[in-house]
């Protein structure tokens, strides 16, 4: 078995992250890490006639840039995995039509990047694919239109709300990278369970998702017998300021110190910016931060081991209207510069 | 590599289909194969207060029945894969919350059952899981509410339209089945590409999906060097009467005879019934037919080799309103009573 403990799958060949791509929105570009987003939107529409078409254009651009970085063409890619927040994941579906790559559509809300990396690494490690591309995208305006209110209404936000990022990120996972140099590798993944603590406030997603993140994180350390200090960085997807605080406190109760090497992509992307409430969200956010900010840091030698854990809230407007609480999920992906010898 | 040709992945261990479950709606029960649906709805709500909750109840029941048939408990299942047609796949997401099984959510519209079998077989064959459960569901009333018009309007249907089935189906895939006897096995899978011939009529999904089915089918035969006659049955998901006819004609042009051993789940489920237009659709339909009608026939020795190819239309109401055409996809899964020796 390529599995340790209850829920952690191991990739003995440690597939390589051969290329990365990403596109940031105008606001993301203005943020503290905006310098890393070399491809970005000058306005919300980026030359398209609808925000949905813009999101598709971003998704495709992130994938094409990841392929270019890996030195590959679409024909070299065995399968394209991923999704977005839109109903029927139209961003990913229409992108797959344009690119012509075999496609497996995923929906994990904002956990999609983690989910696609887990399945993608399995496909490459298992010998079912030489190269796969994983991608996730979101757009502030398409998400507001679908999940919340028409932008024209100017509906005020509550203090715990998060700002859906306009962002795309894509990762090429390869059996053998073409380009020379050291590439980060995916060594294991802990698959999440759906956790629901009964939160019903859709403007408080951090609180809804933190328990799912905690459950996956604790399981990951239990399964792998690693400690938080094993990683240079533990990175959650988009818990935001409030959700991050909850996760740290939940970990404290388990005698686990996350104060030194843990942060959240949703906190980092808009740090110090006004009107961003509890930070960013959206499945493209963690995809962009991973692919354009953190993975490059690994390539530069500044980080050697990271645990990437995108978190998703799985409710829908219909389930919320029907009075349901918010179920959440998180998958943890271990990305390291060296392969690991598993004792199994 | 565990791959042949351009797009077909092979499962050298040929994971076993260890258990199946399914739930049919009231109308499905009245159809020509209704006798096979031992669990069925007596009315649209099945004791719940909303159709969405009914769909969740069906999804869970199909999974629990599949687990029971396989002699397994939820704790034995490494991962639950699948989805449904509802926005944010709430049926699958909330079911995963109730069942507590690690969850990977998929969206492939009506191709979801094929997609989950492909990824599920990969997880088991690759040694990442001992047992997985794959499931897909749909409900006539939740689909009408979301994709079409309020039922109360009584909007008339066009002749090429299809009736979304109230149906759930679940498959347990195991490394080693507990129960004795011969179990069907998953030997290979051809991953689909998104194909779009420009159809914009959402009441003509058969025509939109047939080209995607044809593309996957031809690729499958090309990759595996098999002929249609290799299979006792080639089974598409829900092309319906018109889509089935288109696929047969597209195959004829390639000098491929599908007249003898090919049919479509959407054609069979309502055969001879009134007001069903071009037949059934919905991702639960092919899941139900596969798990409660065709797999049992394999267990009885009446079918030895089937090619199951669920087809999905990947548009959304938003993309249709914005004038986009309907992109479609199909994945083909080879299910056989014997393992196959691959020449790779």
XYZ file of C-alpha atoms in Angstrom:
688
model
C 0.000 0.000 0.000
C 1.018 3.569 -0.711
C -0.744 4.789 2.383
C 0.296 5.529 5.940
C -1.950 5.909 8.928
C -5.605 6.516 8.406
C -5.749 8.988 5.555
C -2.342 9.921 4.170
C -1.302 8.662 0.761
C 2.372 8.621 -0.094
C 3.968 9.133 -3.473
C 7.065 6.961 -3.489
C 8.432 8.506 -6.674
C 7.728 12.025 -5.313
C 6.472 13.529 -8.596
C 8.076 16.808 -9.607
C 6.477 20.207 -9.773
C 7.900 21.038 -13.168
C 6.227 24.342 -13.901
C 3.945 26.962 -12.418
C 1.742 29.711 -13.747
C -0.586 32.267 -12.291
C -2.602 35.382 -12.969
C -3.495 38.003 -10.386
C -6.210 40.639 -10.404
C -5.697 44.368 -10.166
C -6.192 44.444 -6.390
C -4.007 41.399 -5.830
C -1.256 43.136 -7.817
C -1.484 46.113 -5.405
C -0.972 43.851 -2.385
C 2.242 43.194 -0.460
C 3.258 40.236 -2.655
C 1.942 41.742 -5.906
C 5.460 42.046 -7.345
C 5.470 38.278 -7.830
C 2.427 38.364 -10.092
C 4.078 39.131 -13.418
C 0.824 38.455 -15.267
C -2.061 40.519 -13.937
C -5.328 42.194 -14.903
C -5.303 45.922 -15.526
C -9.053 45.984 -15.045
C -11.818 43.545 -14.097
C -12.617 42.480 -17.657
C -9.123 42.088 -19.148
C -10.453 42.768 -22.636
C -13.375 40.349 -22.420
C -17.058 41.166 -22.580
C -18.102 39.312 -19.432
C -16.380 38.510 -16.139
C -16.992 34.807 -16.774
C -14.989 35.043 -20.008
C -12.269 36.924 -18.106
C -12.052 34.118 -15.572
C -11.711 31.580 -18.393
C -8.976 33.679 -20.007
C -7.118 33.790 -16.666
C -7.473 30.025 -16.173
C -6.100 29.318 -19.639
C -3.265 31.816 -19.243
C -2.190 30.283 -15.905
C -2.135 26.820 -17.496
C -0.276 27.941 -20.612
C 2.312 29.750 -18.484
C 2.773 26.654 -16.304
C 3.267 24.558 -19.441
C 5.772 27.047 -20.826
C 7.669 27.073 -17.541
C 7.816 23.274 -17.689
C 8.903 23.306 -21.341
C 5.816 21.357 -22.400
C 3.050 21.703 -24.968
C -0.630 20.855 -24.480
C -0.059 17.595 -26.388
C 2.430 16.504 -23.695
C -0.169 16.763 -20.940
C -2.049 13.542 -20.225
C -4.759 15.124 -18.171
C -5.915 18.498 -16.906
C -7.435 18.545 -13.421
C -9.151 21.281 -11.526
C -12.054 23.578 -11.185
C -13.412 26.866 -9.976
C -16.262 28.303 -7.930
C -18.779 28.844 -10.704
C -21.847 26.672 -11.089
C -21.010 23.629 -13.226
C -17.331 24.725 -13.036
C -17.687 26.484 -16.388
C -14.305 28.208 -16.100
C -12.462 24.890 -16.057
C -14.832 23.155 -18.488
C -14.653 25.830 -21.192
C -10.879 26.144 -20.663
C -10.571 22.399 -21.261
C -12.510 22.859 -24.494
C -10.109 25.555 -25.722
C -6.975 23.672 -24.678
C -8.080 20.227 -25.928
C -6.388 18.410 -23.038
C -8.194 15.347 -21.552
C -10.120 16.712 -18.586
C -11.222 15.607 -15.120
C -13.360 18.280 -13.497
C -13.200 18.703 -9.726
C -15.245 20.622 -7.228
C -13.828 21.229 -3.784
C -14.770 24.909 -3.449
C -11.637 26.744 -2.252
C -9.907 23.392 -1.540
C -9.770 22.647 -5.281
C -6.039 23.341 -5.712
C -5.166 20.833 -2.967
C -7.619 18.282 -4.322
C -6.238 18.533 -7.846
C -2.627 18.250 -6.613
C -3.527 15.090 -4.660
C -5.228 13.400 -7.619
C -2.632 14.717 -10.056
C 0.273 13.392 -7.969
C -1.518 10.028 -7.723
C -1.910 9.892 -11.526
C 1.796 10.633 -12.108
C 3.187 8.553 -9.228
C 0.982 5.602 -10.245
C 2.291 5.725 -13.794
C -1.064 6.678 -15.330
C 0.280 9.973 -16.651
C 3.679 11.449 -17.480
C 2.548 15.026 -17.050
C -0.610 16.533 -15.640
C -1.665 20.111 -15.092
C -3.698 21.156 -12.044
C -5.452 24.524 -11.917
C -7.967 26.564 -9.952
C -9.426 30.007 -10.537
C -11.762 32.560 -9.057
C -12.877 36.101 -9.929
C -14.285 38.614 -7.481
C -17.076 39.766 -9.778
C -18.246 36.310 -10.957
C -18.301 35.077 -7.362
C -20.207 38.108 -6.079
C -22.752 37.758 -8.885
C -23.278 34.074 -8.202
C -22.988 33.738 -4.437
C -23.899 37.162 -3.075
C -25.493 40.338 -4.444
C -25.263 42.342 -7.661
C -22.182 44.545 -7.340
C -24.292 47.562 -8.334
C -26.162 47.302 -5.012
C -23.034 48.117 -3.024
C -24.108 45.774 -0.222
C -21.968 46.369 2.868
C -19.817 43.542 4.212
C -19.614 42.270 7.755
C -16.277 42.358 9.646
C -15.706 38.592 9.347
C -16.321 38.498 5.600
C -13.549 37.823 3.094
C -12.856 39.262 -0.332
C -12.950 36.705 -3.176
C -9.652 37.052 -5.003
C -9.384 37.505 -8.733
C -6.708 34.904 -9.220
C -5.677 31.784 -11.111
C -2.903 29.319 -10.473
C -1.659 26.254 -12.310
C 0.892 23.533 -11.529
C 2.463 21.051 -13.903
C 3.311 17.751 -12.184
C 5.778 15.576 -14.071
C 7.345 12.161 -13.784
C 10.574 13.572 -15.226
C 10.990 17.336 -15.636
C 12.556 18.487 -18.866
C 14.169 21.607 -17.461
C 17.323 21.185 -15.383
C 17.637 22.341 -11.808
C 16.011 21.403 -8.537
C 12.242 21.065 -8.602
C 9.913 20.802 -5.613
C 8.317 17.367 -5.244
C 5.016 16.129 -3.903
C 5.763 13.521 -1.258
C 2.419 12.803 0.389
C -1.149 14.027 0.770
C -3.720 13.789 3.547
C -7.249 13.562 2.171
C -9.813 15.594 4.086
C -13.143 14.711 5.577
C -16.150 17.008 5.577
C -16.377 18.766 8.944
C -19.293 20.975 10.011
C -19.451 22.750 13.369
C -22.848 24.262 12.600
C -21.800 27.721 11.388
C -24.548 29.211 9.201
C -23.118 32.686 8.570
C -21.819 32.729 4.987
C -19.917 35.889 5.908
C -17.870 33.919 8.390
C -16.246 31.248 6.283
C -13.025 31.284 8.282
C -14.871 29.983 11.333
C -16.669 27.405 9.192
C -13.470 26.111 7.594
C -10.983 26.231 10.490
C -12.271 23.009 12.125
C -11.881 21.123 8.819
C -8.341 22.481 8.486
C -7.588 21.431 12.066
C -8.936 17.931 11.514
C -6.825 17.412 8.390
C -3.740 18.975 9.958
C -3.903 16.840 13.106
C -4.516 13.716 11.003
C -1.541 14.592 8.806
C 0.822 14.850 11.774
C -0.629 11.731 13.379
C -0.338 9.692 10.179
C 3.153 10.860 9.206
C 4.520 11.051 12.782
C 5.848 14.479 11.811
C 5.660 17.565 13.998
C 4.748 21.077 12.806
C 8.440 21.977 13.075
C 9.188 19.450 10.293
C 7.948 22.048 7.820
C 9.513 25.401 7.028
C 6.000 26.601 6.347
C 2.476 25.365 6.968
C 0.114 27.171 4.648
C -3.659 27.137 4.789
C -5.756 28.281 1.842
C -8.102 31.043 2.795
C -9.112 30.883 6.422
C -8.515 34.623 6.679
C -7.459 36.528 9.799
C -10.205 35.157 12.033
C -10.048 31.565 10.758
C -6.259 31.544 11.101
C -6.612 32.605 14.731
C -9.144 29.820 15.361
C -6.855 27.206 13.827
C -3.907 28.364 15.960
C -6.054 28.093 19.098
C -7.423 24.676 18.143
C -3.835 23.513 17.639
C -2.801 24.958 21.015
C -5.408 22.765 22.681
C -3.695 19.766 21.066
C -0.348 21.053 22.381
C 0.711 21.934 18.872
C 2.513 25.222 18.319
C 1.593 26.884 15.026
C 2.804 30.339 16.034
C 6.208 30.058 14.349
C 5.775 28.625 10.874
C 2.123 28.811 9.971
C 0.264 31.344 7.875
C -2.718 31.612 5.576
C -2.727 32.669 1.916
C -5.890 34.726 2.478
C -4.140 36.697 5.239
C -0.925 37.298 3.274
C -2.350 38.405 -0.077
C -4.023 41.623 1.174
C -1.959 42.276 4.324
C -2.078 45.949 5.265
C -4.672 46.813 2.607
C -7.901 48.648 3.439
C -11.416 47.229 3.036
C -10.310 43.638 2.827
C -12.008 42.674 6.098
C -10.699 39.252 7.192
C -8.561 38.823 4.075
C -8.954 36.963 0.818
C -10.809 33.849 -0.282
C -11.637 32.053 -3.533
C -10.085 28.904 -4.943
C -7.784 30.873 -7.232
C -6.233 32.688 -4.266
C -4.299 29.811 -2.734
C -3.576 28.518 -6.259
C -1.984 31.858 -7.176
C -0.076 32.269 -3.898
C 1.259 28.699 -4.084
C 2.321 28.879 -7.705
C 3.645 32.424 -7.961
C 4.882 33.182 -4.447
C 5.666 30.087 -2.378
C 6.846 27.576 -5.010
C 9.257 30.183 -6.465
C 10.617 30.624 -2.912
C 11.254 26.868 -2.853
C 13.047 27.045 -6.194
C 15.178 29.889 -4.807
C 16.162 27.692 -1.872
C 14.378 29.846 0.719
C 11.911 27.129 1.693
C 12.597 23.413 1.677
C 9.433 21.819 2.996
C 5.939 23.214 2.925
C 2.566 21.772 3.812
C -0.059 23.280 1.543
C -3.602 22.912 2.779
C -6.321 24.643 0.777
C -9.653 24.760 2.581
C -13.126 24.717 1.045
C -16.639 25.582 2.214
C -19.063 23.257 0.450
C -22.387 25.037 0.890
C -24.431 26.537 -1.962
C -26.806 29.520 -2.031
C -29.665 26.982 -2.155
C -28.451 25.029 0.879
C -27.981 28.286 2.805
C -31.497 29.474 1.900
C -32.796 26.122 3.103
C -31.191 26.718 6.503
C -28.282 24.298 6.208
C -24.980 24.963 7.976
C -21.658 25.200 6.141
C -19.735 21.947 5.647
C -16.020 22.368 5.025
C -13.069 20.316 3.853
C -9.277 20.617 3.608
C -6.645 18.456 1.950
C -2.983 18.720 2.950
C -0.212 18.362 0.371
C 3.382 17.900 1.414
C 5.787 19.629 -0.980
C 9.496 19.087 -0.370
C 12.774 19.676 -2.188
C 13.958 16.128 -1.425
C 12.249 12.760 -1.743
C 11.354 11.015 1.511
C 12.004 7.409 2.465
C 8.748 5.971 3.794
C 8.931 3.195 6.302
C 6.193 1.025 4.766
C 3.685 3.450 -17.664
C 0.164 2.229 -17.014
C -1.071 3.829 -20.178
C -1.660 2.656 -23.731
C -2.076 4.784 -26.800
C -2.909 8.411 -26.405
C -5.470 8.488 -23.616
C -6.234 5.065 -22.157
C -5.001 4.203 -18.679
C -4.773 0.540 -17.727
C -5.272 -1.003 -14.320
C -2.898 -3.956 -14.160
C -4.454 -5.337 -10.978
C -7.959 -4.902 -12.449
C -9.631 -3.648 -9.245
C -12.834 -5.439 -8.281
C -16.334 -4.041 -8.239
C -17.157 -5.441 -4.817
C -20.587 -3.956 -4.227
C -23.294 -1.868 -5.832
C -26.200 0.188 -4.643
C -28.871 2.310 -6.236
C -32.120 4.154 -5.677
C -34.728 4.817 -8.360
C -37.520 7.364 -8.488
C -41.215 6.612 -8.820
C -41.213 6.994 -12.599
C -38.008 5.003 -13.017
C -39.632 2.205 -10.998
C -42.545 2.155 -13.492
C -40.181 1.729 -16.452
C -39.272 -1.474 -18.282
C -36.316 -2.255 -15.973
C -37.997 -0.981 -12.785
C -38.117 -4.465 -11.282
C -34.361 -4.222 -10.693
C -34.712 -1.134 -8.510
C -35.484 -2.736 -5.158
C -35.035 0.596 -3.375
C -37.240 3.313 -4.843
C -39.140 6.491 -4.018
C -42.890 6.240 -3.521
C -43.164 9.983 -4.068
C -40.867 12.874 -5.029
C -39.966 13.819 -1.472
C -39.413 10.391 0.144
C -40.260 11.756 3.580
C -38.026 14.842 3.344
C -39.066 18.475 3.379
C -37.175 19.548 0.257
C -36.167 17.782 -2.954
C -32.540 18.646 -2.238
C -32.724 16.720 1.032
C -34.396 13.843 -0.831
C -31.511 13.734 -3.292
C -29.028 13.626 -0.412
C -30.992 10.797 1.222
C -30.897 8.855 -2.053
C -27.155 9.439 -2.468
C -26.447 8.195 1.049
C -28.763 5.200 0.669
C -27.089 4.135 -2.591
C -23.658 4.339 -0.927
C -24.751 2.493 2.216
C -26.344 -0.258 0.110
C -23.169 -0.582 -1.974
C -21.118 -0.860 1.227
C -23.499 -3.485 2.620
C -23.305 -5.456 -0.614
C -19.512 -5.363 -0.370
C -19.582 -6.381 3.303
C -17.860 -3.145 4.343
C -18.437 -0.334 6.821
C -17.815 3.379 6.266
C -14.566 3.072 8.274
C -13.266 0.592 5.664
C -13.604 3.089 2.839
C -10.491 5.152 2.153
C -12.190 7.712 -0.021
C -15.590 8.633 -1.388
C -15.629 10.045 -4.921
C -18.409 11.536 -6.956
C -20.876 14.274 -7.426
C -24.214 15.388 -8.737
C -25.763 18.110 -10.891
C -26.541 20.643 -8.205
C -24.565 23.864 -7.843
C -21.532 23.278 -5.609
C -22.415 19.527 -5.730
C -24.278 19.865 -2.450
C -25.769 16.372 -2.681
C -22.347 14.736 -2.592
C -20.836 17.271 -0.180
C -23.550 17.004 2.461
C -23.615 13.207 2.034
C -19.886 13.135 2.727
C -20.543 15.123 5.896
C -23.123 12.584 7.111
C -21.005 9.560 6.210
C -17.689 10.916 7.512
C -15.677 9.271 4.726
C -12.701 11.222 3.260
C -14.108 12.965 0.198
C -12.978 14.043 -3.252
C -15.753 15.959 -5.009
C -16.052 15.693 -8.771
C -18.024 17.553 -11.385
C -18.447 15.999 -14.796
C -22.165 16.724 -15.243
C -23.766 13.451 -16.414
C -20.311 11.907 -16.992
C -19.641 11.917 -13.231
C -20.131 8.168 -12.713
C -17.496 7.377 -15.366
C -15.143 10.014 -14.011
C -15.395 8.696 -10.461
C -14.850 5.093 -11.591
C -11.717 6.142 -13.493
C -10.201 8.016 -10.538
C -11.430 5.395 -8.054
C -9.867 2.539 -10.036
C -6.626 4.527 -10.239
C -6.603 5.007 -6.448
C -7.126 1.292 -5.779
C -4.895 -0.039 -8.569
C -2.120 2.357 -7.559
C -2.246 1.148 -3.966
C -3.438 4.486 -2.544
C -6.685 2.952 -1.272
C -7.968 -0.510 -0.384
C -11.599 0.384 -0.933
C -13.261 3.406 -2.480
C -16.879 4.227 -3.144
C -17.965 6.109 -6.264
C -21.418 7.645 -6.524
C -23.567 9.985 -8.617
C -27.106 11.246 -8.147
C -29.773 13.382 -9.755
C -33.384 14.290 -8.993
C -35.935 15.473 -11.554
C -37.309 18.239 -9.357
C -33.968 19.659 -8.120
C -32.639 19.702 -11.693
C -35.753 21.378 -13.112
C -35.639 23.999 -10.372
C -31.978 24.754 -10.970
C -31.517 24.376 -14.720
C -34.962 25.043 -16.186
C -38.254 26.467 -14.938
C -40.333 26.184 -11.764
C -42.321 22.962 -12.078
C -45.491 24.878 -11.228
C -45.264 26.702 -14.586
C -45.827 23.468 -16.509
C -43.471 24.631 -19.270
C -43.869 22.387 -22.330
C -40.866 20.378 -23.545
C -39.485 20.188 -27.059
C -39.322 16.798 -28.844
C -35.536 16.464 -28.439
C -35.565 17.170 -24.695
C -34.805 14.523 -22.104
C -36.281 13.833 -18.685
C -33.806 14.148 -15.776
C -34.013 10.880 -13.875
C -34.545 10.669 -10.142
C -31.798 8.184 -9.526
C -28.672 7.391 -7.530
C -26.026 4.767 -8.042
C -22.926 3.765 -6.076
C -20.045 1.378 -6.720
C -17.519 0.018 -4.240
C -14.148 -0.660 -5.852
C -11.860 -2.953 -3.839
C -8.362 -4.312 -3.999
C -9.595 -7.604 -2.530
C -13.336 -8.204 -2.201
C -14.483 -9.777 1.055
C -17.452 -11.596 -0.370
C -16.775 -14.768 -2.358
C -17.829 -15.272 -5.955
C -16.905 -13.661 -9.261
C -16.800 -9.871 -9.272
C -16.601 -7.608 -12.313
C -13.271 -5.815 -12.647
C -12.193 -2.471 -14.045
C -9.486 -3.119 -16.608
C -8.922 0.216 -18.314
C -10.357 3.690 -18.829
C -10.192 6.202 -21.657
C -10.231 9.775 -20.371
C -12.359 12.154 -22.411
C -11.640 15.495 -23.990
C -14.116 18.362 -24.104
C -15.793 18.397 -27.525
C -18.155 21.138 -28.715
C -19.855 21.082 -32.133
C -21.581 24.401 -31.472
C -25.011 23.172 -30.341
C -26.722 25.871 -28.277
C -30.111 24.253 -27.697
C -30.173 23.054 -24.079
C -33.177 20.926 -25.014
C -31.026 18.938 -27.392
C -28.317 17.557 -25.172
C -28.113 14.279 -27.096
C -26.835 16.133 -30.147
C -24.425 18.149 -27.996
C -22.984 15.077 -26.278
C -22.857 12.515 -29.112
C -19.680 13.963 -30.697
C -17.864 13.763 -27.339
C -19.015 10.155 -26.947
C -17.837 9.373 -30.479
C -14.443 10.945 -29.878
C -13.864 8.961 -26.676
C -15.192 5.733 -28.214
C -12.990 5.959 -31.305
C -9.963 6.820 -29.138
C -10.708 3.853 -26.872
C -10.743 1.410 -29.791
C -7.688 3.004 -31.353
C -5.702 2.921 -28.087
C -6.692 -0.615 -27.062
C -6.694 -2.072 -30.596
C -10.073 -3.588 -29.682
C -13.096 -3.647 -31.957
C -16.689 -2.930 -30.876
C -17.362 -6.686 -31.075
C -14.867 -7.215 -28.205
C -17.599 -6.059 -25.834
C -20.883 -7.813 -25.092
C -22.302 -4.368 -24.524
C -21.265 -0.790 -25.211
C -23.265 1.511 -23.001
C -23.471 5.277 -23.245
C -24.837 7.360 -20.392
C -27.702 9.525 -21.475
C -27.491 10.444 -25.123
C -31.189 9.593 -25.453
C -32.937 8.366 -28.596
C -31.669 11.136 -30.876
C -28.126 11.231 -29.498
C -27.844 7.446 -29.735
C -28.838 7.641 -33.402
C -26.210 10.339 -34.031
C -23.488 8.235 -32.370
C -24.407 5.177 -34.455
C -24.194 7.252 -37.648
C -20.889 8.855 -36.623
C -19.508 5.363 -36.001
C -20.798 4.148 -39.387
C -18.729 6.851 -41.080
C -15.677 5.370 -39.344
C -16.738 1.901 -40.608
C -17.642 0.882 -37.085
C -20.825 -1.108 -36.566
C -22.606 -0.210 -33.332
C -25.976 -1.665 -34.403
C -25.543 -4.992 -32.601
C -24.211 -4.384 -29.116
C -24.636 -0.723 -28.324
C -27.331 1.031 -26.350
C -27.839 4.052 -24.130
C -29.004 4.080 -20.493
C -31.247 7.074 -21.194
C -33.026 5.149 -23.954
C -33.491 1.961 -21.928
C -34.770 3.382 -18.643
C -38.048 4.823 -20.021
C -38.490 2.650 -23.126
C -42.142 2.496 -24.175
C -43.245 5.109 -21.617
C -45.240 8.203 -22.579
C -44.043 11.812 -22.228
C -40.408 10.933 -21.899
C -39.459 12.598 -25.199
C -35.938 11.482 -26.158
C -35.472 9.447 -22.960
C -33.705 10.041 -19.673
C -30.754 12.116 -18.546
C -29.104 13.135 -15.272
C -25.897 11.821 -13.731
C -27.789 9.460 -11.432
C -29.410 7.732 -14.403
C -26.379 5.937 -15.817
C -25.139 5.392 -12.237
C -28.398 3.609 -11.366
C -28.593 1.600 -14.588
C -24.962 0.486 -14.281
C -25.181 -0.482 -10.633
C -28.643 -2.012 -10.440
C -29.222 -3.381 -13.935
C -26.025 -4.026 -15.912
C -23.515 -4.985 -13.177
C -26.013 -7.506 -11.729
C -26.288 -9.006 -15.244
C -22.499 -9.385 -15.195
C -22.661 -11.103 -11.818
C -25.321 -13.456 -13.231
C -22.988 -14.373 -16.081
C -25.185 -12.792 -18.767
C -22.597 -10.175 -19.737
C -18.842 -10.633 -19.610
C -17.420 -7.409 -20.982
C -19.015 -3.998 -21.036
C -17.766 -0.571 -21.979
C -19.485 2.020 -19.812
C -19.309 5.541 -21.133
C -21.258 8.192 -19.241
C -21.540 11.471 -21.135
C -21.765 14.974 -19.699
C -22.792 18.401 -20.982
C -20.671 21.011 -19.219
C -22.650 24.218 -19.791
C -24.349 26.216 -17.034
C -27.470 28.396 -17.122
C -25.111 31.406 -17.004
C -23.003 30.244 -19.954
C -26.175 29.526 -21.952
C -27.603 32.973 -21.182
C -24.300 34.459 -22.328
C -24.716 32.724 -25.697
C -22.118 29.990 -25.249
C -22.535 26.623 -26.949
C -22.612 23.331 -25.033
C -19.265 21.628 -24.404
C -19.482 17.908 -23.698
C -17.284 15.119 -22.394
C -17.351 11.334 -22.052
C -15.070 8.888 -20.261
C -15.084 5.178 -21.181
C -14.618 2.507 -18.514
C -13.914 -1.087 -19.458
C -15.555 -3.536 -17.027
C -14.772 -7.204 -17.522
C -15.219 -10.479 -15.639
C -11.574 -11.454 -16.273
C -8.328 -9.552 -15.933
C -6.557 -8.629 -19.164
C -2.908 -9.063 -20.019
C -1.639 -5.767 -21.383
C 1.215 -5.825 -23.800
C 3.163 -2.926 -22.273
